[in-house]
Structures are given as C-alpha cells and as structure tokens.
Amino acid sequence: MPKEVLFDEETVLKKATALFLNKGYNGTSMDDLTKATGLSRSSLYNSFGDKHSLFMRCLTYYQAGEHGALSDAVSNIASPVKRIKAAFRYLVDVILKSGTGNGCLIVNTTAELATVDKEVCEFVFRNTDIIEHLFTQWVKEAQQQGEISKTFTPTAIARHLFNTYVGLRISEQSNPDKKFLDDIVKVALSVLV
Amino acid sequence: MPKEVLFDEETVLKKATALFLNKGYNGTSMDDLTKATGLSRSSLYNSFGDKHSLFMRCLTYYQAGEHGALSDAVSNIASPVKRIKAAFRYLVDVILKSGTGNGCLIVNTTAELATVDKEVCEFVFRNTDIIEHLFTQWVKEAQQQGEISKTFTPTAIARHLFNTYVGLRISEQSNPDKKFLDDIVKVALSVLV
DNA sequence: CTATATTTGGAACGATTATTCCAAACAATA
DNA sequence: TATTGTTTGGAATAATCGTTCCAAATATAG
C-alpha cells in the first residue's frame, strides 16, 4: 500500500486561499504557495494539479466556507427581514474584525479574471445565481408574511442586495471604515419596508 | 534640437488603459503593452518610466475620462434627483453598449492591488473621496430643494450611491444582463424619496 | 551639410514564472 | 523483513517576466 499523505488537505487549501485572497491569482506564484503551505512543488502539483486547478479548488472551498458561516450566523432567525439585516450586520462585523481589508475572493476574482478565464466566468455566474436565489427566497418570505411591501419583485430586491454585498466587498478595500460601511448598509437596507 | 516624439501620448495611454482594463495589472506584460501600443520597449520606458508608472498614468487618465464623460452626460440636468437617476441610467447604458463586461479600471484595481500596493491604495482612497463628495453635493441639493426627505444624511446616501456604483461594476462582469442591472438600479435608487 | 540631441528598434540581461522530472524516503501489505 | 506504490524534496527546464543597454535613425539648429 502507498505511503499516506502527510499533510491535511484542508489546511493547505485554507492557506492557499488566504494567499490568493491577499495577492490575487496572477499576483500569487507557485513559489509563494509552497512557502505558505509548507509543501514542496511536487506535492502541490501531485495533490492539486496545476496552479489553475488549485485556484479553482480554493474558490469552491472559499465559497463553501462563506456560505456555511452565513448560514450559521442567521439560520435561526425566524423573521426574514431581521435575517437579511442580520446578514449584513454580520458581514460588516466580519470585515472589520478581519482587519485585512482583503475583500471577498470571489468578488476579487470576478474583477481580475471573469472576462479572460472561462472557467472562472462560469463559476462566478453560478455563484451570483446561488446568492440571488437565496436572497429571493428570503424576500419572498418577507413579502408573504407582510413584513415588506410588494412594490418590487423579490428578484429585483435580491439583485439589489447582491449588488450591495459585492459593493461592500470593494468598498471595504478602498475605505475600510466602520462609519462608511454602516452608512451603506443603513441606506441600502432602507428599501426593506 | 532633439528629434521629436513620433507617437501621440494620449493614444498610447488609451491603448494601454484598455489593456490593463481587460487583463489587470499583473495579467498585462510589457510585451503585451508594446504589441498593443505599437511602441518599442525603449520608447515605452523612455516616455512613461517603468510598468508601474505607466499604470498609474493610465489610472489617472481613466479617472479623468470617466469623470468627464459623466459630467457631459448629466451636467445640464437641473433637478438633482433626475441628475442622479440619469447618471445611473447613463452608466448602465455605457456598460451594455461597451459589451466587453470589463468593468471599471479603478474598481478592478481596488480588488487586485489595494491591499498590496501603497500608491494604488492612496489613489483609490482619493477616488472614493471624490465620488463621495460629488454625490454628497447632489443629495444635499436635492434635500434643500425638497426633492427628497432628510431621513438620511447626504453623506450616508452618497456612500450608498457609491457602493451601488462599484457593485454594478462588478455585477456587470458576473452577470452582464440588462434586466439584472436595471433591477439593481431601480431598487437602489428607490431610496431617493 | 554638419553637428547635436533625442528617439527608436532590437538584442541582451538576470530574475522569476509554471511545470516536469527523478531519485530518495517512507508507510502499509504480504 | 521484503516488496510495493506513493509521496516527497530539490534540481532542472523552457518560457516569460520587467528592465537595461547600445547602436542606428532622425529631426532640428547652426
């Protein structure tokens, strides 16, 4: 039987993801990745394929992590409007507590690669769809329970919420200030009436 | 007297900017730039310094161009609320007409370099401030003329508008669809009452 | 026409890029 | 313990990176 793998795959993904998040895809070299993960070149290639494959793994790993964290933060909130507000308060909280101002890997990747990398393009499109549907569900709930008016369609409001999210992920990098982000959330969520 | 420069500096900047907008800073090589501009390496270095200097020139060139285009599009609109709405309609129009889905150079650069490049960081911070102040002026006007309520401060609304703008510049890359962008604008600007 | 000053093209540079390769290390089975 | 199959580290690769350098080209001034 083969020698077993000595490293924890998730630990490696976590460190690689942090690196990509900080320096971007093109700004991160395989040398950086070996140093950050502690793995040698061959181990990295053997376990994750080439740089692009590793990056795609990081993207899905990051996506799952973010989605899980958000679920944990708001899943027990019954009121859909309160759930939406809590989600954005949670987001601002995470941004300020991380302190790095690195933004979101998926948003950053959209800006860096969406127009030149087909695989990335498909990923970010799917991701957009997933978030839009999640928000749409929440808004639909809110309208059915009479928490907010039916002036706009659930989809339209969901898209606005998505846009507010990605905006915040850029804004945190150009002006990582609590008042700035709070102002954005306060006004953006005032449409939920 | 010296031999005069044979190329038009603005034409070169325009082509270099288009390249950076499409492929990002790290994704664009000096070789790409020589091919796109038609200039040789030495001419490029001689006239614009190194890659980073050329990039900063492109950033300010792009900034001036965008600001000028926006001014031209809305400066003759007396009503501040109509002006804001026209600005975002103009933006969606530009996005759809360009068809490239490349987003905004400054937003993309924020995502790619803001946390690792001090000079870029200062630039995007200044840019954020400029746009915030412009929007703040418009909102202040609107409130003074009674076009919208004073529920929120002009700054808070301006920050929401800024956030909506950068969001749109990402969203256009993840889902370049007219209905999608129109929904965002429609809901986001519904706070102007 | 000559001299001058600057640009220009292209070769050349060392550093870094992503990737491959191979022998040595090693854990699990037989 | 011997064998097997895989991982591992590090050297090696070819390509590309940003940058420099220099001789040739060229427009102006004298």
CSV table of C-alpha atoms (C1' of nucleotides) in Angstrom, one decimal:
chain,number,residue,atom,x,y,z
A,1,MET,CA,0.0,0.0,0.0
A,2,PRO,CA,1.1,3.6,-0.7
A,3,LYS,CA,2.6,5.9,1.7
A,4,GLU,CA,-0.1,8.1,3.1
A,5,VAL,CA,-0.4,11.8,2.6
A,6,LEU,CA,1.2,13.6,5.5
A,7,PHE,CA,-0.5,16.9,5.3
A,8,ASP,CA,-4.1,17.9,5.9
A,9,GLU,CA,-5.6,18.9,2.6
A,10,GLU,CA,-8.0,21.4,4.1
A,11,THR,CA,-5.2,23.2,5.9
A,12,VAL,CA,-3.3,23.6,2.7
A,13,LEU,CA,-6.4,24.9,0.9
A,14,LYS,CA,-7.0,27.3,3.7
A,15,LYS,CA,-3.5,28.8,3.4
A,16,ALA,CA,-3.6,28.8,-0.3
A,17,THR,CA,-7.0,30.6,-0.3
A,18,ALA,CA,-5.7,33.2,2.1
A,19,LEU,CA,-2.8,33.9,-0.2
A,20,PHE,CA,-4.9,34.1,-3.3
A,21,LEU,CA,-7.3,36.4,-1.4
A,22,ASN,CA,-4.5,38.7,-0.4
A,23,LYS,CA,-2.5,38.8,-3.7
A,24,GLY,CA,-4.9,37.7,-6.4
A,25,TYR,CA,-4.4,34.9,-8.9
A,26,ASN,CA,-1.7,36.4,-11.1
A,27,GLY,CA,0.0,38.0,-8.1
A,28,THR,CA,0.5,34.7,-6.4
A,29,SER,CA,3.3,32.5,-7.6
A,30,MET,CA,3.7,28.7,-7.1
A,31,ASP,CA,6.8,29.7,-5.0
A,32,ASP,CA,4.6,31.8,-2.7
A,33,LEU,CA,2.3,28.8,-2.4
A,34,THR,CA,5.0,26.4,-1.5
A,35,LYS,CA,6.3,28.7,1.2
A,36,ALA,CA,2.9,29.5,2.6
A,37,THR,CA,1.7,25.9,2.6
A,38,GLY,CA,5.0,24.3,3.6
A,39,LEU,CA,4.5,21.7,0.8
A,40,SER,CA,7.1,21.2,-1.9
A,41,ARG,CA,6.4,21.9,-5.5
A,42,SER,CA,5.8,18.2,-6.4
A,43,SER,CA,3.4,17.6,-3.5
A,44,LEU,CA,1.4,20.6,-4.6
A,45,TYR,CA,1.3,19.5,-8.2
A,46,ASN,CA,0.7,15.9,-7.2
A,47,SER,CA,-2.2,16.7,-4.9
A,48,PHE,CA,-3.9,19.6,-6.6
A,49,GLY,CA,-2.8,19.6,-10.2
A,50,ASP,CA,-1.5,22.8,-11.7
A,51,LYS,CA,-1.9,26.3,-10.4
A,52,HIS,CA,-5.3,26.9,-12.0
A,53,SER,CA,-6.8,23.7,-10.7
A,54,LEU,CA,-5.6,24.6,-7.2
A,55,PHE,CA,-7.1,28.0,-7.6
A,56,MET,CA,-10.5,26.6,-8.6
A,57,ARG,CA,-10.4,24.3,-5.6
A,58,CYS,CA,-9.7,27.3,-3.4
A,59,LEU,CA,-12.6,29.2,-5.0
A,60,THR,CA,-15.1,26.4,-4.1
A,61,TYR,CA,-13.5,25.9,-0.7
A,62,TYR,CA,-13.9,29.6,0.0
A,63,GLN,CA,-17.5,29.6,-1.4
A,64,ALA,CA,-18.5,26.7,0.9
A,65,GLY,CA,-16.9,28.4,3.9
A,66,GLU,CA,-18.6,31.7,3.4
A,67,HIS,CA,-21.9,30.1,2.7
A,68,GLY,CA,-21.6,28.0,5.8
A,69,ALA,CA,-20.6,30.9,8.0
A,70,LEU,CA,-23.5,33.0,6.8
A,71,SER,CA,-26.0,30.1,7.4
A,72,ASP,CA,-24.6,29.7,10.9
A,73,ALA,CA,-25.0,33.4,11.6
A,74,VAL,CA,-28.6,33.8,10.5
A,75,SER,CA,-30.3,30.4,10.1
A,76,ASN,CA,-32.1,30.6,13.5
A,77,ILE,CA,-33.7,34.0,12.8
A,78,ALA,CA,-37.3,33.5,12.0
A,79,SER,CA,-38.2,36.9,10.7
A,80,PRO,CA,-36.9,37.2,7.1
A,81,VAL,CA,-36.3,40.9,7.3
A,82,LYS,CA,-34.4,40.6,10.5
A,83,ARG,CA,-32.5,37.7,8.9
A,84,ILE,CA,-31.5,40.0,6.0
A,85,LYS,CA,-30.5,42.8,8.3
A,86,ALA,CA,-28.5,40.4,10.5
A,87,ALA,CA,-26.7,39.0,7.4
A,88,PHE,CA,-25.4,42.4,6.5
A,89,ARG,CA,-24.6,43.4,10.1
A,90,TYR,CA,-22.7,40.1,10.3
A,91,LEU,CA,-20.9,40.9,7.1
A,92,VAL,CA,-19.7,44.3,8.3
A,93,ASP,CA,-18.7,42.7,11.5
A,94,VAL,CA,-16.5,40.1,9.7
A,95,ILE,CA,-15.0,42.8,7.5
A,96,LEU,CA,-14.0,45.0,10.5
A,97,LYS,CA,-12.8,42.1,12.6
A,98,SER,CA,-10.6,40.6,9.9
A,99,GLY,CA,-8.9,43.9,9.6
A,100,THR,CA,-7.1,42.9,6.5
A,101,GLY,CA,-9.4,44.7,4.1
A,102,ASN,CA,-8.8,41.9,1.5
A,103,GLY,CA,-12.3,41.7,0.4
A,104,CYS,CA,-14.0,38.6,-0.9
A,105,LEU,CA,-12.1,36.1,-3.0
A,106,ILE,CA,-15.0,35.6,-5.4
A,107,VAL,CA,-15.6,39.3,-5.9
A,108,ASN,CA,-11.9,40.0,-6.4
A,109,THR,CA,-11.7,37.1,-8.8
A,110,THR,CA,-14.6,38.4,-10.7
A,111,ALA,CA,-12.7,41.7,-11.2
A,112,GLU,CA,-9.4,40.0,-12.1
A,113,LEU,CA,-10.4,37.1,-14.2
A,114,ALA,CA,-14.1,37.0,-15.2
A,115,THR,CA,-13.5,38.3,-18.7
A,116,VAL,CA,-10.4,36.3,-19.5
A,117,ASP,CA,-10.9,33.0,-17.8
A,118,LYS,CA,-13.9,30.9,-19.0
A,119,GLU,CA,-13.9,28.5,-16.0
A,120,VAL,CA,-13.8,31.4,-13.6
A,121,CYS,CA,-16.5,33.1,-15.6
A,122,GLU,CA,-18.8,30.2,-15.2
A,123,PHE,CA,-18.1,29.9,-11.5
A,124,VAL,CA,-18.8,33.5,-10.7
A,125,PHE,CA,-22.0,33.4,-12.8
A,126,ARG,CA,-23.2,30.3,-10.9
A,127,ASN,CA,-22.3,31.9,-7.6
A,128,THR,CA,-24.2,35.0,-8.5
A,129,ASP,CA,-27.2,32.8,-9.3
A,130,ILE,CA,-27.0,31.0,-6.0
A,131,ILE,CA,-26.9,34.2,-3.9
A,132,GLU,CA,-29.6,35.8,-5.9
A,133,HIS,CA,-31.8,32.8,-5.3
A,134,LEU,CA,-31.1,32.7,-1.6
A,135,PHE,CA,-32.0,36.4,-1.2
A,136,THR,CA,-35.0,36.0,-3.4
A,137,GLN,CA,-36.3,33.3,-1.1
A,138,TRP,CA,-35.8,35.5,1.9
A,139,VAL,CA,-37.6,38.5,0.3
A,140,LYS,CA,-40.4,36.3,-0.9
A,141,GLU,CA,-40.9,35.1,2.7
A,142,ALA,CA,-40.9,38.7,3.9
A,143,GLN,CA,-43.5,39.7,1.4
A,144,GLN,CA,-45.7,36.7,2.1
A,145,GLN,CA,-45.6,37.4,5.8
A,146,GLY,CA,-46.4,41.1,5.2
A,147,GLU,CA,-43.1,42.3,6.6
A,148,ILE,CA,-42.4,44.4,3.5
A,149,SER,CA,-44.5,45.7,0.6
A,150,LYS,CA,-44.7,44.1,-2.8
A,151,THR,CA,-43.7,47.2,-4.6
A,152,PHE,CA,-40.7,45.4,-6.1
A,153,THR,CA,-40.4,41.8,-7.2
A,154,PRO,CA,-38.4,39.5,-4.9
A,155,THR,CA,-35.8,39.1,-7.7
A,156,ALA,CA,-35.3,42.8,-8.1
A,157,ILE,CA,-34.7,43.3,-4.4
A,158,ALA,CA,-32.5,40.3,-4.2
A,159,ARG,CA,-30.4,41.7,-7.0
A,160,HIS,CA,-30.1,44.9,-5.2
A,161,LEU,CA,-29.0,43.0,-2.1
A,162,PHE,CA,-26.4,41.1,-4.1
A,163,ASN,CA,-25.1,44.3,-5.6
A,164,THR,CA,-24.9,45.8,-2.1
A,165,TYR,CA,-22.9,42.8,-1.0
A,166,VAL,CA,-20.3,42.9,-3.7
A,167,GLY,CA,-20.1,46.7,-3.4
A,168,LEU,CA,-19.3,46.4,0.3
A,169,ARG,CA,-16.6,43.9,-0.6
A,170,ILE,CA,-14.9,46.5,-2.8
A,171,SER,CA,-15.7,49.4,-0.6
A,172,GLU,CA,-14.0,47.7,2.4
A,173,GLN,CA,-10.8,47.8,0.3
A,174,SER,CA,-11.0,51.4,-0.8
A,175,ASN,CA,-12.2,52.8,2.6
A,176,PRO,CA,-12.2,50.3,5.4
A,177,ASP,CA,-14.1,52.5,7.9
A,178,LYS,CA,-16.9,51.3,10.1
A,179,LYS,CA,-19.0,54.5,9.6
A,180,PHE,CA,-18.6,54.3,5.9
A,181,LEU,CA,-19.8,50.7,5.8
A,182,ASP,CA,-22.6,51.3,8.3
A,183,ASP,CA,-23.9,54.2,6.2
A,184,ILE,CA,-24.0,52.0,3.1
A,185,VAL,CA,-25.9,49.2,4.9
A,186,LYS,CA,-28.3,51.5,6.6
A,187,VAL,CA,-29.4,53.2,3.4
A,188,ALA,CA,-29.3,50.2,1.2
A,189,LEU,CA,-31.5,48.2,3.6
A,190,SER,CA,-34.0,51.0,4.0
A,191,VAL,CA,-35.7,49.7,0.8
A,192,LEU,CA,-37.0,46.8,3.0
A,193,VAL,CA,-40.2,48.5,4.0
B,1,MET,CA,17.3,70.2,-31.1
B,2,PRO,CA,16.0,66.7,-30.4
B,3,LYS,CA,14.2,64.5,-32.6
B,4,GLU,CA,10.5,65.0,-31.8
B,5,VAL,CA,8.3,62.2,-30.4
B,6,LEU,CA,6.5,60.5,-33.2
B,7,PHE,CA,3.6,59.0,-31.3
B,8,ASP,CA,0.6,60.6,-29.7
B,9,GLU,CA,0.9,60.1,-25.9
B,10,GLU,CA,-2.8,60.0,-25.4
B,11,THR,CA,-3.3,57.3,-28.0
B,12,VAL,CA,-0.7,55.2,-26.2
B,13,LEU,CA,-2.4,55.8,-22.9
B,14,LYS,CA,-5.7,54.9,-24.3
B,15,LYS,CA,-4.5,51.6,-25.6
B,16,ALA,CA,-2.5,50.8,-22.5
B,17,THR,CA,-5.5,51.6,-20.4
B,18,ALA,CA,-7.8,49.3,-22.4
B,19,LEU,CA,-5.3,46.5,-22.0
B,20,PHE,CA,-5.0,47.0,-18.2
B,21,LEU,CA,-8.8,47.2,-18.0
B,22,ASN,CA,-9.1,43.9,-19.8
B,23,LYS,CA,-6.3,41.8,-18.2
B,24,GLY,CA,-5.5,43.6,-15.0
B,25,TYR,CA,-2.1,44.9,-13.8
B,26,ASN,CA,-0.4,41.6,-13.1
B,27,GLY,CA,-2.1,40.0,-16.1
B,28,THR,CA,-0.6,42.5,-18.5
B,29,SER,CA,3.0,42.2,-19.6
B,30,MET,CA,5.3,44.8,-21.0
B,31,ASP,CA,5.3,42.6,-24.1
B,32,ASP,CA,1.5,42.9,-24.4
B,33,LEU,CA,1.9,46.7,-24.0
B,34,THR,CA,4.4,47.0,-26.8
B,35,LYS,CA,2.3,45.0,-29.1
B,36,ALA,CA,-0.9,46.9,-28.2
B,37,THR,CA,0.7,50.4,-28.4
B,38,GLY,CA,3.0,49.7,-31.3
B,39,LEU,CA,5.8,51.3,-29.4
B,40,SER,CA,9.1,49.5,-28.7
B,41,ARG,CA,10.2,48.7,-25.2
B,42,SER,CA,12.7,51.6,-25.0
B,43,SER,CA,10.1,54.1,-26.2
B,44,LEU,CA,7.7,52.9,-23.6
B,45,TYR,CA,10.3,53.1,-20.8
B,46,ASN,CA,11.7,56.3,-22.1
B,47,SER,CA,8.3,58.1,-22.2
B,48,PHE,CA,6.4,56.6,-19.3
B,49,GLY,CA,9.0,55.1,-16.9
B,50,ASP,CA,8.5,51.6,-15.7
B,51,LYS,CA,5.4,49.4,-15.8
B,52,HIS,CA,4.1,50.7,-12.5
B,53,SER,CA,4.5,54.4,-13.5
B,54,LEU,CA,2.7,53.7,-16.8
B,55,PHE,CA,-0.1,52.0,-14.9
B,56,MET,CA,-0.5,55.0,-12.6
B,57,ARG,CA,-0.7,57.3,-15.6
B,58,CYS,CA,-3.4,55.0,-17.0
B,59,LEU,CA,-5.3,55.2,-13.8
B,60,THR,CA,-5.4,59.0,-13.7
B,61,TYR,CA,-6.1,59.1,-17.4
B,62,TYR,CA,-9.0,56.7,-17.0
B,63,GLN,CA,-10.3,58.6,-14.0
B,64,ALA,CA,-10.3,61.9,-15.9
B,65,GLY,CA,-12.0,60.3,-18.8
B,66,GLU,CA,-14.8,58.8,-16.7
B,67,HIS,CA,-15.3,61.9,-14.8
B,68,GLY,CA,-15.5,64.0,-17.9
B,69,ALA,CA,-17.9,61.6,-19.6
B,70,LEU,CA,-20.2,61.6,-16.6
B,71,SER,CA,-20.2,65.4,-16.4
B,72,ASP,CA,-21.0,65.7,-20.1
B,73,ALA,CA,-23.9,63.3,-19.6
B,74,VAL,CA,-25.6,65.0,-16.7
B,75,SER,CA,-24.3,68.5,-16.1
B,76,ASN,CA,-27.2,70.2,-17.9
B,77,ILE,CA,-29.8,68.5,-15.7
B,78,ALA,CA,-31.2,71.0,-13.2
B,79,SER,CA,-33.0,68.6,-10.9
B,80,PRO,CA,-30.5,66.8,-8.6
B,81,VAL,CA,-32.6,63.7,-8.3
B,82,LYS,CA,-33.1,63.5,-12.0
B,83,ARG,CA,-29.4,64.0,-12.4
B,84,ILE,CA,-28.6,61.1,-10.1
B,85,LYS,CA,-31.0,58.9,-11.9
B,86,ALA,CA,-29.7,60.0,-15.3
B,87,ALA,CA,-26.1,59.2,-14.1
B,88,PHE,CA,-27.0,55.6,-13.3
B,89,ARG,CA,-29.1,55.2,-16.4
B,90,TYR,CA,-26.1,56.5,-18.3
B,91,LEU,CA,-23.8,54.0,-16.5
B,92,VAL,CA,-26.0,51.0,-17.4
B,93,ASP,CA,-26.1,52.3,-20.9
B,94,VAL,CA,-22.3,52.5,-21.2
B,95,ILE,CA,-21.9,49.1,-19.7
B,96,LEU,CA,-24.3,47.5,-22.1
B,97,LYS,CA,-23.0,49.4,-25.1
B,98,SER,CA,-19.4,48.6,-24.4
B,99,GLY,CA,-20.3,44.9,-24.5
B,100,THR,CA,-17.0,43.9,-23.1
B,101,GLY,CA,-18.1,43.5,-19.5
B,102,ASN,CA,-14.6,44.6,-18.4
B,103,GLY,CA,-15.9,46.7,-15.5
B,104,CYS,CA,-14.2,49.8,-14.3
B,105,LEU,CA,-10.4,50.1,-14.2
B,106,ILE,CA,-10.4,51.7,-10.7
B,107,VAL,CA,-12.8,49.2,-9.2
B,108,ASN,CA,-10.9,46.3,-10.7
B,109,THR,CA,-7.6,47.8,-9.5
B,110,THR,CA,-9.1,48.2,-6.0
B,111,ALA,CA,-9.8,44.4,-5.9
B,112,GLU,CA,-6.4,43.5,-7.4
B,113,LEU,CA,-3.9,45.8,-5.7
B,114,ALA,CA,-5.4,48.0,-3.0
B,115,THR,CA,-4.1,45.8,-0.2
B,116,VAL,CA,-0.6,45.2,-1.6
B,117,ASP,CA,0.2,48.5,-3.4
B,118,LYS,CA,0.5,51.6,-1.3
B,119,GLU,CA,0.4,54.0,-4.3
B,120,VAL,CA,-2.7,52.3,-5.6
B,121,CYS,CA,-4.2,52.3,-2.2
B,122,GLU,CA,-3.9,56.1,-1.9
B,123,PHE,CA,-5.3,56.6,-5.4
B,124,VAL,CA,-8.4,54.5,-4.8
B,125,PHE,CA,-9.0,56.1,-1.4
B,126,ARG,CA,-8.7,59.6,-3.0
B,127,ASN,CA,-11.0,58.5,-5.8
B,128,THR,CA,-13.6,57.2,-3.3
B,129,ASP,CA,-13.5,60.5,-1.6
B,130,ILE,CA,-14.0,62.5,-4.8
B,131,ILE,CA,-17.1,60.5,-5.8
B,132,GLU,CA,-18.5,60.6,-2.3
B,133,HIS,CA,-18.2,64.3,-2.3
B,134,LEU,CA,-19.8,64.7,-5.7
B,135,PHE,CA,-22.8,62.6,-4.8
B,136,THR,CA,-23.0,64.3,-1.4
B,137,GLN,CA,-23.3,67.6,-3.2
B,138,TRP,CA,-26.1,66.3,-5.4
B,139,VAL,CA,-28.0,64.8,-2.5
B,140,LYS,CA,-27.6,68.0,-0.4
B,141,GLU,CA,-29.1,70.0,-3.3
B,142,ALA,CA,-32.0,67.5,-3.5
B,143,GLN,CA,-32.8,67.8,0.1
B,144,GLN,CA,-32.5,71.6,0.1
B,145,GLN,CA,-34.9,71.8,-2.8
B,146,GLY,CA,-37.3,69.4,-1.1
B,147,GLU,CA,-37.0,66.7,-3.8
B,148,ILE,CA,-36.2,64.1,-1.2
B,149,SER,CA,-36.6,63.7,2.6
B,150,LYS,CA,-33.9,64.4,5.1
B,151,THR,CA,-34.3,60.9,6.7
B,152,PHE,CA,-30.6,60.1,5.9
B,153,THR,CA,-27.6,62.4,5.8
B,154,PRO,CA,-26.4,63.4,2.4
B,155,THR,CA,-23.1,61.6,3.2
B,156,ALA,CA,-24.9,58.3,4.0
B,157,ILE,CA,-26.9,58.4,0.8
B,158,ALA,CA,-23.9,59.3,-1.2
B,159,ARG,CA,-22.0,56.4,0.2
B,160,HIS,CA,-24.9,54.1,-0.7
B,161,LEU,CA,-24.8,55.5,-4.3
B,162,PHE,CA,-21.0,55.0,-4.4
B,163,ASN,CA,-21.5,51.4,-3.2
B,164,THR,CA,-24.2,50.8,-5.8
B,165,TYR,CA,-21.8,52.1,-8.5
B,166,VAL,CA,-18.9,49.8,-7.6
B,167,GLY,CA,-21.3,47.0,-7.2
B,168,LEU,CA,-22.6,47.5,-10.7
B,169,ARG,CA,-19.1,47.5,-12.0
B,170,ILE,CA,-18.6,44.0,-10.5
B,171,SER,CA,-22.1,42.8,-11.3
B,172,GLU,CA,-21.7,43.6,-14.9
B,173,GLN,CA,-18.8,41.2,-15.0
B,174,SER,CA,-20.5,38.3,-13.3
B,175,ASN,CA,-23.9,38.8,-15.0
B,176,PRO,CA,-23.9,41.3,-17.9
B,177,ASP,CA,-27.6,41.3,-18.4
B,178,LYS,CA,-29.7,44.4,-18.9
B,179,LYS,CA,-32.6,43.2,-16.7
B,180,PHE,CA,-30.2,42.3,-13.9
B,181,LEU,CA,-28.6,45.8,-13.9
B,182,ASP,CA,-31.9,47.6,-14.3
B,183,ASP,CA,-33.3,45.8,-11.3
B,184,ILE,CA,-30.4,46.8,-9.2
B,185,VAL,CA,-30.6,50.5,-10.2
B,186,LYS,CA,-34.4,50.6,-9.8
B,187,VAL,CA,-34.3,49.3,-6.3
B,188,ALA,CA,-31.1,51.1,-5.2
B,189,LEU,CA,-32.4,54.4,-6.3
B,190,SER,CA,-35.8,53.9,-4.7
B,191,VAL,CA,-34.2,55.3,-1.5
B,192,LEU,CA,-34.4,58.8,-3.2
B,193,VAL,CA,-37.8,59.7,-1.9
C,1,DC,C1',25.7,69.9,-45.0
C,2,DT,C1',27.3,69.2,-40.2
C,3,DA,C1',26.6,68.7,-35.5
C,4,DT,C1',23.5,67.8,-31.8
C,5,DA,C1',20.1,65.7,-29.0
C,6,DT,C1',16.7,62.6,-28.6
C,7,DT,C1',14.1,58.7,-30.0
C,8,DT,C1',13.9,54.2,-31.7
C,9,DG,C1',14.3,49.1,-32.6
C,10,DG,C1',16.1,45.1,-31.0
C,11,DA,C1',19.3,42.4,-28.7
C,12,DA,C1',20.5,41.1,-24.1
C,13,DC,C1',20.1,40.8,-19.1
C,14,DG,C1',19.2,38.4,-14.8
C,15,DA,C1',15.2,37.2,-12.2
C,16,DT,C1',11.1,34.8,-11.9
C,17,DT,C1',7.4,32.2,-13.9
C,18,DA,C1',4.8,27.5,-14.1
C,19,DT,C1',5.9,23.0,-14.7
C,20,DT,C1',8.4,18.5,-15.1
C,21,DC,C1',11.4,15.0,-13.6
C,22,DC,C1',13.8,11.7,-10.8
C,23,DA,C1',15.9,9.5,-7.0
C,24,DA,C1',15.2,9.1,-2.2
C,25,DA,C1',12.0,8.5,1.7
C,26,DC,C1',8.5,6.0,3.5
C,27,DA,C1',4.2,3.6,5.2
C,28,DA,C1',1.4,-0.4,4.5
C,29,DT,C1',0.9,-5.0,3.0
C,30,DA,C1',2.4,-9.7,2.3
D,1,DT,C1',11.6,-8.3,6.6
D,2,DA,C1',10.9,-7.6,1.7
D,3,DT,C1',8.1,-5.6,-1.6
D,4,DT,C1',5.1,-2.4,-3.3
D,5,DG,C1',3.1,2.0,-4.6
D,6,DT,C1',3.0,6.7,-3.5
D,7,DT,C1',4.8,10.9,-1.7
D,8,DT,C1',8.4,13.9,-1.2
D,9,DG,C1',12.3,17.3,-1.8
D,10,DG,C1',15.0,19.5,-4.8
D,11,DA,C1',17.3,20.0,-9.1
D,12,DA,C1',16.3,21.2,-13.8
D,13,DT,C1',13.6,23.1,-17.6
D,14,DA,C1',11.9,26.2,-21.0
D,15,DA,C1',9.3,30.2,-21.2
D,16,DT,C1',8.3,34.6,-19.8
D,17,DC,C1',8.9,38.4,-16.7
D,18,DG,C1',10.5,43.6,-16.2
D,19,DT,C1',14.3,46.2,-17.3
D,20,DT,C1',18.7,47.9,-19.4
D,21,DC,C1',21.7,48.9,-22.9
D,22,DC,C1',23.5,50.4,-27.3
D,23,DA,C1',24.0,51.4,-32.0
D,24,DA,C1',21.2,53.2,-35.7
D,25,DA,C1',17.8,56.5,-37.2
D,26,DT,C1',16.2,61.0,-37.4
D,27,DA,C1',14.5,65.8,-36.9
D,28,DT,C1',16.1,70.3,-35.7
D,29,DA,C1',19.7,74.1,-35.2
D,30,DG,C1',23.7,76.2,-36.8
